[in-house]
Short mmCIF file of C-alpha atoms in Angstrom, two decimals:
data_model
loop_
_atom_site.label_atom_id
_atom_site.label_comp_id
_atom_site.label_asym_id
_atom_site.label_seq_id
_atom_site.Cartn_x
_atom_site.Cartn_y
_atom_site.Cartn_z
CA UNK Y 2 0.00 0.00 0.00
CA UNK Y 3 1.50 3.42 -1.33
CA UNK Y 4 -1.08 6.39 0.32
CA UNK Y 5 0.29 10.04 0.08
CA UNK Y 6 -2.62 13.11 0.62
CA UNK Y 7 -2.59 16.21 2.44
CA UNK Y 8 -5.46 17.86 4.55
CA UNK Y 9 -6.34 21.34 4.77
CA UNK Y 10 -8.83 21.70 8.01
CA UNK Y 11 -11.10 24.06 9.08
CA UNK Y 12 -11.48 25.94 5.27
CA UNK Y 13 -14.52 27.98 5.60
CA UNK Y 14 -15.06 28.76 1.63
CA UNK Y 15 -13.93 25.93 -0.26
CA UNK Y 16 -13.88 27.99 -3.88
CA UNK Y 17 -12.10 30.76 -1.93
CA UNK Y 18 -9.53 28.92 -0.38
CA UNK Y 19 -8.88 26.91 -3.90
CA UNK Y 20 -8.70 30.17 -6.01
CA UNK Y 21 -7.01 32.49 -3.88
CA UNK Y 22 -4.62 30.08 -1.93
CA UNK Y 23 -4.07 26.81 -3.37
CA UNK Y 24 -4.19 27.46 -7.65
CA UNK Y 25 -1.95 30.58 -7.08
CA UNK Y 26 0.98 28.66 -4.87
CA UNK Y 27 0.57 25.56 -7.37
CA UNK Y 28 0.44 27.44 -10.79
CA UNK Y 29 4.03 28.95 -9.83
CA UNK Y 30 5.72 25.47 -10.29
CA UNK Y 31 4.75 24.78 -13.60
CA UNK Y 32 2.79 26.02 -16.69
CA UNK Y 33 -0.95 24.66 -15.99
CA UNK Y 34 -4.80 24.34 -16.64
CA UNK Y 35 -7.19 24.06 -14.41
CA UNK Y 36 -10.81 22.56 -14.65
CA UNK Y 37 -13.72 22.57 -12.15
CA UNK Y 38 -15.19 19.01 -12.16
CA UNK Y 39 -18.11 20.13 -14.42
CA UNK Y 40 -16.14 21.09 -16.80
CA UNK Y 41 -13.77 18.36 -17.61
CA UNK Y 42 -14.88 14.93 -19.09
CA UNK Y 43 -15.47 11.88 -17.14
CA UNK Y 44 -12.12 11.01 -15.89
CA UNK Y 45 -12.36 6.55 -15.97
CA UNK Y 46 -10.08 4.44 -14.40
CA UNK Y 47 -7.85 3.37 -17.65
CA UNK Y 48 -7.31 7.35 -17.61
CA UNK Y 49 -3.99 8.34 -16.85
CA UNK Y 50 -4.15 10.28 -13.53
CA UNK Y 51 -0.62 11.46 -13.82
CA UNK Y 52 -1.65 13.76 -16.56
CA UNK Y 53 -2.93 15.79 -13.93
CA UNK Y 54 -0.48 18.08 -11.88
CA UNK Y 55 -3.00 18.01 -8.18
CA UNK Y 56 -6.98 17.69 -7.86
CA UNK Y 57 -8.38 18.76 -4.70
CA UNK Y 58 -11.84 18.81 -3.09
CA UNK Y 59 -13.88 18.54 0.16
CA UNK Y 60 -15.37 15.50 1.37
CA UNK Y 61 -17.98 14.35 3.88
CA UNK Y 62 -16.21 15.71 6.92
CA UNK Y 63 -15.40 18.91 5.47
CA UNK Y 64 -12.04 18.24 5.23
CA UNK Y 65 -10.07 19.77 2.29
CA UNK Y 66 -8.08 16.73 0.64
CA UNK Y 67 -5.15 17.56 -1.95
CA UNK Y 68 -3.25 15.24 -3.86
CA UNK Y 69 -0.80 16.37 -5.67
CA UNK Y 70 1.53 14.47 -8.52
CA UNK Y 71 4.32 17.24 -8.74
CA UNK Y 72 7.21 15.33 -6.79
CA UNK Y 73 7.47 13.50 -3.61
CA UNK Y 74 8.44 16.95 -1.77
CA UNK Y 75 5.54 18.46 -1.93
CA UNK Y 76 4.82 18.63 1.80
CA UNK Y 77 6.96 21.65 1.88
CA UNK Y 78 4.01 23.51 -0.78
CA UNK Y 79 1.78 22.22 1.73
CA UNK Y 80 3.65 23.82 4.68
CA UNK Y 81 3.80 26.93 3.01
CA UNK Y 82 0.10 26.83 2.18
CA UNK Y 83 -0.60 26.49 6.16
CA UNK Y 84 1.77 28.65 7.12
CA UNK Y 85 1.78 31.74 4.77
CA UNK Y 86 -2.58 31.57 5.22
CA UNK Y 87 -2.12 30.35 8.76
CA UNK Y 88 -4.48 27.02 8.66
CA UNK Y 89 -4.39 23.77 10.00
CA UNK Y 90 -3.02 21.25 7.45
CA UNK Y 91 -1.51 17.45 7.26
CA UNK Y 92 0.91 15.95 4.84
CA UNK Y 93 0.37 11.91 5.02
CA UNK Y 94 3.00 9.45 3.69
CA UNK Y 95 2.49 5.57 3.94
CA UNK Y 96 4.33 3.26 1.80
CA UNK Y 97 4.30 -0.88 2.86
CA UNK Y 98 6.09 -1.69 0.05
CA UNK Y 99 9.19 -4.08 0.66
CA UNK Y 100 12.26 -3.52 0.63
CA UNK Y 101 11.87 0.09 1.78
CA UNK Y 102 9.05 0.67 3.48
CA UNK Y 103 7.99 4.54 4.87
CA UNK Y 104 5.81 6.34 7.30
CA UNK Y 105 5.76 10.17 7.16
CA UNK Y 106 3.69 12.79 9.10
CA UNK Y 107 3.84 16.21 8.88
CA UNK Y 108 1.57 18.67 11.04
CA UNK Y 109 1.25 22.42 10.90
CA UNK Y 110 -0.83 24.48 12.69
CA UNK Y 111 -0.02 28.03 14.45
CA UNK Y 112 2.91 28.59 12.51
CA UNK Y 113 4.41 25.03 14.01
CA UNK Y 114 5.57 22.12 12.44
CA UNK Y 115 5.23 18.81 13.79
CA UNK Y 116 6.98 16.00 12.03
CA UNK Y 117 7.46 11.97 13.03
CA UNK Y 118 8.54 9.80 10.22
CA UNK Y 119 10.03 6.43 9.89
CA UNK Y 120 12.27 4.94 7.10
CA UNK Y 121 13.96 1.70 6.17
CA UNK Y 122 16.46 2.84 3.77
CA UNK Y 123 19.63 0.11 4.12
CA UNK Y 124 18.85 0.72 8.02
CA UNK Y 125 15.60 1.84 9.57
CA UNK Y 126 15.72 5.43 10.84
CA UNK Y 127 13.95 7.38 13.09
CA UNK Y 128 13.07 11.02 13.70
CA UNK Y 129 10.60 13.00 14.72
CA UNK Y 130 10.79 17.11 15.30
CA UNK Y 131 9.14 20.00 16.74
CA UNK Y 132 6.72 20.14 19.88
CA UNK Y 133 4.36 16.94 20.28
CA UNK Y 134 1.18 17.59 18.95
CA UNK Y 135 -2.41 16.51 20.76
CA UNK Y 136 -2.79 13.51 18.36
CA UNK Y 137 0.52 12.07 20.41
CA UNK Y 138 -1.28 12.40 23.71
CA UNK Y 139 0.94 9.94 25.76
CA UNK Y 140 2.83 8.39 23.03
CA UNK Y 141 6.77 8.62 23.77
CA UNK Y 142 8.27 5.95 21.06
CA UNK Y 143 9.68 3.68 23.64
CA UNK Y 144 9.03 1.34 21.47
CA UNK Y 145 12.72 -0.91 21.79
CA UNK Y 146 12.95 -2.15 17.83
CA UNK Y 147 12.72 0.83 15.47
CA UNK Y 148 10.33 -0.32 13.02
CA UNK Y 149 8.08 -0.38 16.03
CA UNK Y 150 8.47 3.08 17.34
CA UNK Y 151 6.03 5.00 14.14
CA UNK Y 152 4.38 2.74 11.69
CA UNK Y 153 1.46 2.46 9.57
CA UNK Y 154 -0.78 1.67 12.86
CA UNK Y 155 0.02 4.72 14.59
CA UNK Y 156 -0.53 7.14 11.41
CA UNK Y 157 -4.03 5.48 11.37
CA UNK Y 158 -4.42 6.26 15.24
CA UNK Y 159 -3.05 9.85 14.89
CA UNK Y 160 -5.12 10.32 11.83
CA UNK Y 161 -8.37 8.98 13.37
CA UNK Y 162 -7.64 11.41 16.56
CA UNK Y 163 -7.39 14.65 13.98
CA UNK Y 164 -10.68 13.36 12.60
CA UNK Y 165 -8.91 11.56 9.33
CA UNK Y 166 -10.64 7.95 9.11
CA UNK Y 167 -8.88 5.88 6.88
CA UNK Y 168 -10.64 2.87 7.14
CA UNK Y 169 -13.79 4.37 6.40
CA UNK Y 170 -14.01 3.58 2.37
CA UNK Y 171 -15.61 6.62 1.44
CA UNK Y 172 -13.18 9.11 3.52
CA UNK Y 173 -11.59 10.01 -0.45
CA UNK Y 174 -14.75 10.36 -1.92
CA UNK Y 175 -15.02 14.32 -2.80
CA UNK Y 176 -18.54 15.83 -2.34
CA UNK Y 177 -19.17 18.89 -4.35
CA UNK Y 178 -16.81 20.12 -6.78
CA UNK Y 179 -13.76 18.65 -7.52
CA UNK Y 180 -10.60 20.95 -9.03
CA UNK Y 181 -8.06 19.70 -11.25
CA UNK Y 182 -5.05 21.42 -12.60
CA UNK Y 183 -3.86 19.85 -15.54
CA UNK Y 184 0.13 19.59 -16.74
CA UNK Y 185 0.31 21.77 -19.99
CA UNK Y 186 2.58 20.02 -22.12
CA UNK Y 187 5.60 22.56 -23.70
#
């Protein structure tokens, strides 16, 4: 299982926080399109996703999700989103896949940044930064073997305790519209 998102919380107008915020930061990196869901055609699954540079939207909970295709780094656009409008946001990394499996979490909110992540690269490493956050309550990563001390069960737990459920199936289904920006080829 491969799984990388970011969450935007608390965004009070959607279209607002897409237009002025999000396509303005994103359209920067790289010459680009955008659609509103209504005005693109059906996207089906043999349809190649990476032709598209991000698509965000809001679903059930009123979370913001954005997933973005640009490069692995883009946690840092969405730590400058959160910090530069001063929002709560997530970046979410979980990777199972052998030989070098991964488990990154990035919080901002207040202008601080939160991260824990865990890494099996020829060794597993550890490292976390920054003050604990309340999803953490009472977790210290005692844990004596390193793959044990941040893993794919405690994302879920920290995830379900910001209000992030992924084991509910329909947490990535989008209600409302749905923006894409498109890659415009040169």
């Amino acid at each position: 299982m491969r799984l990388v998102f970011n969450v935007f919380f608390d965004i009070e107008n959607y279209e607002d926080f897409f237009y002025k915020i999000l396509f303005p930061v994103t359209a920067r990196s790289f010459p680009i399109e955008y659609y509103k869901q209504e005005d693109l055609p059906l996207i089906c699954e043999d349809d190649d996703f990476l032709k598209y540079q991000s698509c965000t939207y809001v679903q059930k909970n009123s979370l913001v999700i954005f997933l973005n295709n640009l490069r692995d780094g883009n946690f840092f656009l969405v730590k400058y989103i959160a910090q530069t409008a001063n929002i709560r946001a997530a970046h979410i990394y979980i990777d199972d896949e052998k030989p070098y499996p991964g488990y990154y979490l990035a919080y901002y909110e207040n202008q601080k940044e939160r991260v824990v992540y865990n890494i099996k690269e020829k060794r597993w490493k550890f490292y976390h930064t920054g003050e604990p956050a309340f999803f953490e309550e009472g977790d210290t990563y005692g844990e004596k073997r390193i793959p044990d001390k941040f893993n794919k069960e405690k994302i879920l737990l920290f995830c379900k305790r910001m209000g992030i459920n992924l084991e509910d199936e329909d947490f990535f289904k989008p209600i409302g519209s749905v923006f894409y920006i498109r890659r415009m080829s040169k």
